[in-house]
Amino acid sequence: MLRREFLSASLAALALQPADTPAEESLKQAAAPSGLLVGSAVSYREINEAAFAQLIARQCSIVVSENDMKWKALRPAPDKFDFTRADALVTFAEKNGIKVRGHNLCWHEALPDWFSKIANPDNARELLTNRIDTVVRHFKGKIHSWDVVNEAVDVKDMRADGLRRSPWLNLIGPEYLVIAFRAAAKSDPDAILTYNEYGLAPDSSQNEAKRRAVVALLRWLKRNEAPAQALGIQSHLKGKSPFAGLQHFLGEVRELGVRVFVTELDVNDEPFPVDIATRDRMVAGVYRDYLHTMLEERYVEAVLTWGLSDRDSWLRHRENRAAGVPRPLPFDDRLQPKPAFFAMREEFKKASRRD
Ligand code: G3I
């Protein structure tokens, strides 16, 4: 099945036909019967490129802003907010009937250059709540879910609570998480408030330690009446690895009454052979195995990749490889579907058939 589809995709590419033709069932069409939301991180540049905008509109029932809603993007100066790009993204999504995830409200990265110059223990709370109030109110009613706090756990920082020694922790203490979630809930009670984290998959001793710390954090947030209603499992995968332990982890999260999104899925193919056909096939296998595990229980409500096309993958700017460039996503540089696309679509169809 995969081979035939891969060949037809290749022939389509050779024929320079847009392989994403109406006849080609899209990811969101395959997922729709199960109610699973599927999509990708997108950028201002991509929504303003006709072919890419068409691909997003056909494939995605939900999108997330990759960078255009981060603090650095929205607040170039302490007294200046610039929503131009983020508004364009939300408008594009609304026009195409696509839900929007907001990313993110509180993170230790992508802080504006002025932040470290003016933030101190006396004003940090105000800086954080002002940012969240202003941004969440600006988009009130337009956001499906917010990544309220991103990547607050780092067990390598050796704290008993597993928290990362981030600027927010250093300036405010662990309470910054409670402040962030409460501020977001006050400004938009309808958005699903999400704690977003990487390093929860695949199975490894390091990732298991992080899973323990995240479950403990979710319990602590609940005890402190901080409305973390969902967990975002980023899912930046690399090579072929086991995922069986995720089922137990998902069960623990479910017992806390916390919803689950796969928020930043991609498969770093660096460990795979250089040959493109082999690499693409192995990447597709990882997508298939991972989505089979994550969707088996029908508990995951949304799956978003961290980009649709290899061309714009963050990994392109991150890795200098001995040979080749990263091919982590469902579409190639020419926006043609890769084996990963067909593997994802098949898993979404299987999830729909389970109902
Ligand atoms: O927009 C500027 C441009 O004007 C400037 O010329 C250029 C050169 O410095 O930088 C551009 O900004 C870059 C931005 O991406 C937009 O391309 C930043 O330097 C760069 O740091 C930023 O990287 C992003 C990174 O988060 C940090 O914010 C990646 O694209 C983005 O994919 C990555 O995404 C993160 C998630 O938010 C959280 N989870 C992990 C994930 C991967 O790191």
Tab-separated table of C-alpha atoms and ligand atoms in Angstrom:
chain	number	residue	atom	x	y	z
A	1	MET	CA	0.000	0.000	0.000
A	2	LEU	CA	2.677	2.407	1.092
A	3	ARG	CA	4.899	1.549	-1.892
A	4	ARG	CA	2.096	2.106	-4.411
A	5	GLU	CA	1.160	5.418	-2.860
A	6	PHE	CA	4.784	6.486	-2.617
A	7	LEU	CA	5.274	5.670	-6.300
A	8	SER	CA	2.105	7.532	-7.265
A	9	ALA	CA	3.256	10.521	-5.206
A	10	SER	CA	6.606	10.408	-6.970
A	11	LEU	CA	4.952	10.146	-10.390
A	12	ALA	CA	2.690	13.022	-9.449
A	13	ALA	CA	5.718	15.042	-8.488
A	14	LEU	CA	7.377	14.168	-11.793
A	15	ALA	CA	4.245	15.160	-13.636
A	16	LEU	CA	4.516	18.454	-11.719
A	17	GLN	CA	0.895	17.987	-10.779
A	18	PRO	CA	0.027	19.428	-7.363
A	19	ALA	CA	0.047	16.064	-5.606
A	20	ASP	CA	-2.261	17.630	-3.095
A	21	THR	CA	-5.131	17.364	-5.632
A	22	PRO	CA	-8.744	17.199	-4.420
A	23	ALA	CA	-8.655	13.468	-5.203
A	24	GLU	CA	-5.923	13.080	-2.598
A	25	GLU	CA	-7.729	12.641	0.735
A	26	SER	CA	-6.200	15.175	3.135
A	27	LEU	CA	-4.996	14.652	6.696
A	28	LYS	CA	-7.961	16.532	8.145
A	29	GLN	CA	-10.428	14.596	5.971
A	30	ALA	CA	-8.963	11.322	7.223
A	31	ALA	CA	-9.156	12.490	10.845
A	32	ALA	CA	-12.537	14.238	10.738
A	33	PRO	CA	-14.792	11.201	11.420
A	34	SER	CA	-13.024	10.599	14.746
A	35	GLY	CA	-13.205	14.260	15.758
A	36	LEU	CA	-9.402	14.353	15.969
A	37	LEU	CA	-8.010	17.804	15.191
A	38	VAL	CA	-4.917	17.658	12.977
A	39	GLY	CA	-2.601	20.352	11.715
A	40	SER	CA	0.703	22.084	12.003
A	41	ALA	CA	2.762	24.975	13.220
A	42	VAL	CA	2.578	27.760	10.650
A	43	SER	CA	4.248	31.105	10.052
A	44	TYR	CA	3.291	34.508	8.705
A	45	ARG	CA	5.499	33.865	5.688
A	46	GLU	CA	3.788	30.574	4.863
A	47	ILE	CA	0.228	31.913	5.001
A	48	ASN	CA	1.300	34.650	2.584
A	49	GLU	CA	2.660	32.166	0.027
A	50	ALA	CA	-0.277	31.029	-2.135
A	51	ALA	CA	0.735	27.372	-2.612
A	52	PHE	CA	1.622	26.963	1.053
A	53	ALA	CA	-1.563	28.689	2.220
A	54	GLN	CA	-3.532	26.267	0.030
A	55	LEU	CA	-1.712	23.305	1.556
A	56	ILE	CA	-2.465	24.520	5.093
A	57	ALA	CA	-6.130	25.126	4.247
A	58	ARG	CA	-6.510	21.627	2.763
A	59	GLN	CA	-4.582	19.670	5.376
A	60	CYS	CA	-5.208	21.422	8.699
A	61	SER	CA	-8.205	21.640	11.002
A	62	ILE	CA	-5.992	23.313	13.616
A	63	VAL	CA	-2.814	25.371	13.438
A	64	VAL	CA	-0.417	26.851	15.948
A	65	SER	CA	1.753	29.928	15.580
A	66	GLU	CA	5.371	28.761	15.391
A	67	ASN	CA	6.910	32.103	16.354
A	68	ASP	CA	4.509	34.974	15.726
A	69	MET	CA	2.867	34.941	19.151
A	70	LYS	CA	6.015	34.576	21.207
A	71	TRP	CA	6.990	37.386	23.527
A	72	LYS	CA	9.844	38.536	21.292
A	73	ALA	CA	7.510	38.741	18.286
A	74	LEU	CA	4.637	40.528	20.010
A	75	ARG	CA	6.474	42.990	22.238
A	76	PRO	CA	9.494	44.541	20.546
A	77	ALA	CA	9.722	47.192	23.262
A	78	PRO	CA	8.482	47.440	26.857
A	79	ASP	CA	5.851	49.971	25.805
A	80	LYS	CA	4.999	48.457	22.416
A	81	PHE	CA	2.899	45.497	21.300
A	82	ASP	CA	2.832	44.501	17.617
A	83	PHE	CA	0.072	42.040	16.714
A	84	THR	CA	0.317	42.509	12.937
A	85	ARG	CA	1.648	39.066	12.025
A	86	ALA	CA	-0.264	37.164	14.694
A	87	ASP	CA	-3.528	38.851	13.668
A	88	ALA	CA	-2.906	37.923	10.026
A	89	LEU	CA	-2.435	34.297	11.057
A	90	VAL	CA	-5.645	34.244	13.120
A	91	THR	CA	-7.581	35.944	10.307
A	92	PHE	CA	-6.280	33.392	7.781
A	93	ALA	CA	-7.325	30.540	10.068
A	94	GLU	CA	-10.789	31.986	10.699
A	95	LYS	CA	-11.343	32.485	6.943
A	96	ASN	CA	-10.475	28.810	6.371
A	97	GLY	CA	-12.442	27.396	9.301
A	98	ILE	CA	-9.251	26.357	11.069
A	99	LYS	CA	-8.864	26.409	14.866
A	100	VAL	CA	-5.855	28.190	16.376
A	101	ARG	CA	-3.527	27.210	19.207
A	102	GLY	CA	-1.691	30.086	20.879
A	103	HIS	CA	2.009	29.529	21.549
A	104	ASN	CA	3.196	30.566	24.050
A	105	LEU	CA	2.548	32.862	27.006
A	106	CYS	CA	5.426	32.040	29.357
A	107	TRP	CA	8.765	30.523	28.298
A	108	HIS	CA	12.457	30.932	29.123
A	109	GLU	CA	13.298	31.419	25.407
A	110	ALA	CA	12.200	33.987	22.790
A	111	LEU	CA	12.158	36.709	25.415
A	112	PRO	CA	12.689	40.202	23.969
A	113	ASP	CA	16.188	41.634	24.277
A	114	TRP	CA	14.935	44.305	26.705
A	115	PHE	CA	13.589	41.722	29.162
A	116	SER	CA	16.827	40.840	30.938
A	117	LYS	CA	17.661	44.547	31.185
A	118	ILE	CA	14.541	45.539	33.102
A	119	ALA	CA	13.066	42.430	34.736
A	120	ASN	CA	13.683	42.083	38.488
A	121	PRO	CA	12.021	40.284	41.444
A	122	ASP	CA	9.902	43.369	42.166
A	123	ASN	CA	8.366	43.784	38.685
A	124	ALA	CA	8.433	40.229	37.288
A	125	ARG	CA	4.905	39.355	38.424
A	126	GLU	CA	3.537	42.497	36.785
A	127	LEU	CA	5.531	41.862	33.596
A	128	LEU	CA	4.138	38.331	33.385
A	129	THR	CA	0.498	39.147	34.162
A	130	ASN	CA	0.530	42.233	31.940
A	131	ARG	CA	1.828	40.171	29.013
A	132	ILE	CA	-0.739	37.435	29.539
A	133	ASP	CA	-3.681	39.791	30.164
A	134	THR	CA	-2.861	41.912	27.088
A	135	VAL	CA	-2.209	39.025	24.686
A	136	VAL	CA	-4.992	36.672	25.836
A	137	ARG	CA	-7.565	39.488	25.870
A	138	HIS	CA	-6.439	40.590	22.403
A	139	PHE	CA	-7.254	37.124	21.005
A	140	LYS	CA	-10.172	36.360	23.343
A	141	GLY	CA	-12.652	33.953	21.744
A	142	LYS	CA	-10.331	33.146	18.827
A	143	ILE	CA	-7.968	30.659	20.461
A	144	HIS	CA	-8.778	26.944	20.843
A	145	SER	CA	-6.003	26.433	23.396
A	146	TRP	CA	-3.046	28.343	24.777
A	147	ASP	CA	0.355	26.964	25.635
A	148	VAL	CA	0.328	28.961	28.858
A	149	VAL	CA	3.661	27.708	30.214
A	150	ASN	CA	6.224	26.037	27.964
A	151	GLU	CA	9.007	23.697	29.101
A	152	ALA	CA	9.115	24.526	32.833
A	153	VAL	CA	10.616	21.140	33.762
A	154	ASP	CA	14.284	20.220	33.509
A	155	VAL	CA	15.327	17.407	35.825
A	156	LYS	CA	18.983	18.115	34.968
A	157	ASP	CA	18.647	21.287	37.072
A	158	MET	CA	18.533	18.961	40.087
A	159	ARG	CA	15.664	20.624	41.941
A	160	ALA	CA	13.482	18.355	44.075
A	161	ASP	CA	10.427	19.584	42.143
A	162	GLY	CA	12.155	19.001	38.777
A	163	LEU	CA	11.602	22.604	37.723
A	164	ARG	CA	13.944	24.338	35.282
A	165	ARG	CA	16.021	27.155	36.775
A	166	SER	CA	14.447	29.598	34.267
A	167	PRO	CA	14.370	33.399	34.546
A	168	TRP	CA	10.762	33.078	35.741
A	169	LEU	CA	11.687	30.640	38.511
A	170	ASN	CA	14.633	32.776	39.555
A	171	LEU	CA	12.578	35.992	39.572
A	172	ILE	CA	9.287	34.752	41.084
A	173	GLY	CA	9.714	31.172	42.309
A	174	PRO	CA	7.471	28.165	41.396
A	175	GLU	CA	4.428	30.379	41.938
A	176	TYR	CA	4.997	31.865	38.462
A	177	LEU	CA	3.232	28.850	37.005
A	178	VAL	CA	0.132	29.411	39.150
A	179	ILE	CA	0.160	33.132	38.309
A	180	ALA	CA	0.381	32.376	34.565
A	181	PHE	CA	-2.482	29.881	34.449
A	182	ARG	CA	-4.763	32.002	36.629
A	183	ALA	CA	-4.086	35.116	34.552
A	184	ALA	CA	-4.862	33.261	31.314
A	185	ALA	CA	-8.085	31.801	32.739
A	186	LYS	CA	-9.247	35.239	33.865
A	187	SER	CA	-8.633	36.761	30.404
A	188	ASP	CA	-10.183	33.978	28.320
A	189	PRO	CA	-12.187	31.391	30.300
A	190	ASP	CA	-13.012	29.505	27.080
A	191	ALA	CA	-9.501	28.727	25.853
A	192	ILE	CA	-8.109	25.323	26.880
A	193	LEU	CA	-5.103	26.145	29.076
A	194	THR	CA	-2.167	23.890	28.295
A	195	TYR	CA	1.157	23.013	29.879
A	196	ASN	CA	3.479	22.206	26.961
A	197	GLU	CA	6.597	20.046	27.317
A	198	TYR	CA	9.222	18.147	25.292
A	199	GLY	CA	11.256	15.079	26.252
A	200	LEU	CA	8.263	12.909	27.196
A	201	ALA	CA	8.757	10.545	24.245
A	202	PRO	CA	10.283	8.139	23.341
A	203	ASP	CA	10.844	5.754	26.257
A	204	SER	CA	14.170	6.372	28.029
A	205	SER	CA	15.348	6.707	31.626
A	206	GLN	CA	15.793	10.460	31.122
A	207	ASN	CA	12.343	10.867	29.604
A	208	GLU	CA	10.776	8.671	32.291
A	209	ALA	CA	12.262	10.963	34.947
A	210	LYS	CA	10.727	13.908	33.101
A	211	ARG	CA	7.346	12.138	32.886
A	212	ARG	CA	7.456	11.674	36.684
A	213	ALA	CA	8.259	15.356	37.177
A	214	VAL	CA	5.501	16.476	34.790
A	215	VAL	CA	2.873	14.302	36.510
A	216	ALA	CA	4.003	15.740	39.857
A	217	LEU	CA	3.799	19.262	38.420
A	218	LEU	CA	0.274	18.680	37.076
A	219	ARG	CA	-0.768	17.384	40.518
A	220	TRP	CA	0.848	20.441	42.200
A	221	LEU	CA	-0.906	22.821	39.805
A	222	LYS	CA	-4.225	21.117	40.523
A	223	ARG	CA	-3.652	21.395	44.315
A	224	ASN	CA	-2.884	25.083	43.870
A	225	GLU	CA	-6.008	25.694	41.783
A	226	ALA	CA	-3.992	26.607	38.697
A	227	PRO	CA	-6.227	25.574	35.744
A	228	ALA	CA	-3.813	23.505	33.646
A	229	GLN	CA	-6.543	21.768	31.683
A	230	ALA	CA	-4.362	20.059	29.054
A	231	LEU	CA	-0.881	18.652	28.566
A	232	GLY	CA	0.915	19.384	25.291
A	233	ILE	CA	3.269	16.504	24.450
A	234	GLN	CA	5.607	18.175	21.972
A	235	SER	CA	6.909	14.911	20.408
A	236	HIS	CA	10.148	16.026	18.736
A	237	LEU	CA	11.253	12.486	17.888
A	238	LYS	CA	14.661	11.382	16.619
A	239	GLY	CA	15.335	8.122	14.801
A	240	LYS	CA	13.539	4.908	15.704
A	241	SER	CA	12.747	4.451	19.415
A	242	PRO	CA	10.217	2.601	21.612
A	243	PHE	CA	7.058	4.362	22.805
A	244	ALA	CA	5.280	1.634	24.814
A	245	GLY	CA	5.736	3.499	28.109
A	246	LEU	CA	3.613	6.353	26.807
A	247	GLN	CA	0.417	4.374	27.312
A	248	HIS	CA	1.000	4.248	31.085
A	249	PHE	CA	1.952	7.929	31.126
A	250	LEU	CA	-1.181	8.895	29.200
A	251	GLY	CA	-3.225	6.902	31.710
A	252	GLU	CA	-1.722	8.835	34.625
A	253	VAL	CA	-2.472	12.145	32.924
A	254	ARG	CA	-6.030	11.034	32.189
A	255	GLU	CA	-6.549	10.090	35.845
A	256	LEU	CA	-5.749	13.709	36.700
A	257	GLY	CA	-8.548	14.780	34.364
A	258	VAL	CA	-6.010	16.537	32.110
A	259	ARG	CA	-6.612	16.530	28.342
A	260	VAL	CA	-3.790	15.702	25.880
A	261	PHE	CA	-2.572	17.264	22.639
A	262	VAL	CA	0.386	16.198	20.485
A	263	THR	CA	1.668	19.693	19.852
A	264	GLU	CA	4.980	19.721	17.919
A	265	LEU	CA	5.429	16.358	16.186
A	266	ASP	CA	8.377	15.868	13.866
A	267	VAL	CA	10.900	13.080	13.261
A	268	ASN	CA	14.568	14.071	13.124
A	269	ASP	CA	15.980	11.664	10.511
A	270	GLU	CA	19.632	12.369	11.315
A	271	PRO	CA	20.328	8.757	12.544
A	272	PHE	CA	18.934	7.258	9.317
A	273	PRO	CA	20.897	6.446	6.119
A	274	VAL	CA	21.588	9.316	3.726
A	275	ASP	CA	19.629	7.704	0.883
A	276	ILE	CA	16.443	9.770	0.610
A	277	ALA	CA	13.993	6.975	-0.235
A	278	THR	CA	15.304	4.883	2.695
A	279	ARG	CA	15.272	7.856	5.052
A	280	ASP	CA	11.761	8.905	4.070
A	281	ARG	CA	10.509	5.347	4.510
A	282	MET	CA	12.052	5.089	7.995
A	283	VAL	CA	10.659	8.469	9.030
A	284	ALA	CA	7.217	7.300	7.873
A	285	GLY	CA	7.627	4.203	10.046
A	286	VAL	CA	8.274	6.341	13.118
A	287	TYR	CA	5.200	8.483	12.405
A	288	ARG	CA	3.148	5.308	11.989
A	289	ASP	CA	4.355	3.691	15.216
A	290	TYR	CA	4.082	6.854	17.268
A	291	LEU	CA	0.619	7.819	16.108
A	292	HIS	CA	-0.584	4.222	16.522
A	293	THR	CA	0.538	4.368	20.165
A	294	MET	CA	-0.825	7.848	20.832
A	295	LEU	CA	-4.189	7.323	19.119
A	296	GLU	CA	-4.914	3.784	20.299
A	297	GLU	CA	-6.814	4.930	23.394
A	298	ARG	CA	-8.730	7.705	21.630
A	299	TYR	CA	-7.560	10.088	24.374
A	300	VAL	CA	-5.412	12.450	22.341
A	301	GLU	CA	-7.602	15.269	20.979
A	302	ALA	CA	-5.241	16.945	18.514
A	303	VAL	CA	-2.073	16.132	16.572
A	304	LEU	CA	0.018	18.974	15.185
A	305	THR	CA	3.325	18.612	13.387
A	306	TRP	CA	5.967	21.264	13.864
A	307	GLY	CA	5.670	22.400	10.276
A	308	LEU	CA	4.198	20.834	7.142
A	309	SER	CA	7.169	21.047	4.773
A	310	ASP	CA	10.815	20.073	5.290
A	311	ARG	CA	11.673	23.395	3.674
A	312	ASP	CA	10.716	25.379	6.768
A	313	SER	CA	11.631	22.907	9.507
A	314	TRP	CA	13.391	24.441	12.522
A	315	LEU	CA	15.858	21.568	12.240
A	316	ARG	CA	17.224	23.157	9.040
A	317	HIS	CA	18.591	25.999	11.132
A	318	ARG	CA	19.706	23.825	13.960
A	319	GLU	CA	21.849	21.080	12.554
A	320	ASN	CA	24.930	20.979	10.406
A	321	ARG	CA	24.883	17.513	8.931
A	322	ALA	CA	27.658	15.554	7.318
A	323	ALA	CA	25.358	14.938	4.362
A	324	GLY	CA	21.881	15.947	3.287
A	325	VAL	CA	19.347	18.170	4.996
A	326	PRO	CA	16.631	17.236	7.529
A	327	ARG	CA	13.522	15.560	6.106
A	328	PRO	CA	11.346	15.435	9.290
A	329	LEU	CA	7.908	16.426	7.985
A	330	PRO	CA	5.025	15.084	5.824
A	331	PHE	CA	5.710	17.283	2.789
A	332	ASP	CA	8.973	17.913	0.941
A	333	ASP	CA	10.535	21.186	-0.181
A	334	ARG	CA	8.193	21.272	-3.181
A	335	LEU	CA	5.144	20.708	-0.967
A	336	GLN	CA	4.745	17.164	-2.332
A	337	PRO	CA	3.500	14.449	0.039
A	338	LYS	CA	6.159	12.084	1.375
A	339	PRO	CA	5.739	8.570	2.809
A	340	ALA	CA	5.253	10.257	6.205
A	341	PHE	CA	2.109	11.937	4.851
A	342	PHE	CA	0.610	8.584	3.816
A	343	ALA	CA	1.593	6.962	7.106
A	344	MET	CA	-0.024	9.798	9.104
A	345	ARG	CA	-3.140	9.716	6.969
A	346	GLU	CA	-3.489	5.949	7.430
A	347	GLU	CA	-3.172	6.266	11.211
A	348	PHE	CA	-5.771	9.044	11.284
A	349	LYS	CA	-8.109	6.839	9.191
A	350	LYS	CA	-7.544	3.911	11.576
A	351	ALA	CA	-8.422	6.192	14.501
A	352	SER	CA	-11.619	7.129	12.690
A	353	ARG	CA	-12.443	3.469	12.038
A	354	ARG	CA	-12.078	2.708	15.768
A	355	ASP	CA	-15.218	4.702	16.527
B	1	G3I	O1	12.655	36.725	12.685
B	1	G3I	C1	14.075	36.840	12.918
B	1	G3I	C2	14.764	37.475	11.716
B	1	G3I	O2	14.293	38.814	11.558
B	1	G3I	C3	16.284	37.448	11.939
B	1	G3I	O3	16.932	37.965	10.784
B	1	G3I	C4	16.732	36.003	12.193
B	1	G3I	C5	18.228	35.891	12.407
B	1	G3I	O4	18.518	36.047	13.753
B	1	G3I	O5	16.049	35.506	13.363
B	1	G3I	C6	14.640	35.445	13.155
B	1	G3I	O6	14.025	34.956	14.331
B	1	G3I	C7	14.233	33.557	14.498
B	1	G3I	C8	12.854	32.890	14.634
B	1	G3I	O7	12.994	31.494	14.920
B	1	G3I	C9	12.025	33.045	13.347
B	1	G3I	O8	12.671	32.351	12.305
B	1	G3I	C10	14.999	33.361	15.801
B	1	G3I	O9	16.330	33.869	15.639
B	1	G3I	C11	15.061	31.886	16.140
B	1	G3I	O10	15.626	31.719	17.444
B	1	G3I	C12	13.635	31.309	16.184
B	1	G3I	O11	13.756	29.922	16.432
B	1	G3I	C13	12.530	29.299	16.837
B	1	G3I	C14	12.733	28.697	18.245
B	1	G3I	O12	11.563	27.975	18.643
B	1	G3I	C15	12.994	29.773	19.290
B	1	G3I	O13	11.880	30.625	19.396
B	1	G3I	C16	12.194	28.200	15.833
B	1	G3I	O14	11.874	28.771	14.575
B	1	G3I	C17	10.992	27.399	16.350
B	1	G3I	O15	10.733	26.300	15.485
B	1	G3I	C18	11.300	26.863	17.758
B	1	G3I	O16	10.147	26.202	18.203
B	1	G3I	C19	10.255	25.651	19.539
B	1	G3I	C20	8.901	25.837	20.222
B	1	G3I	O17	8.571	27.220	20.251
B	1	G3I	C21	8.912	25.234	21.614
B	1	G3I	N1	9.282	23.815	21.569
B	1	G3I	C22	10.574	23.566	20.893
B	1	G3I	C23	10.550	24.134	19.475
B	1	G3I	C24	11.850	23.845	18.736
B	1	G3I	O18	12.915	24.490	19.380
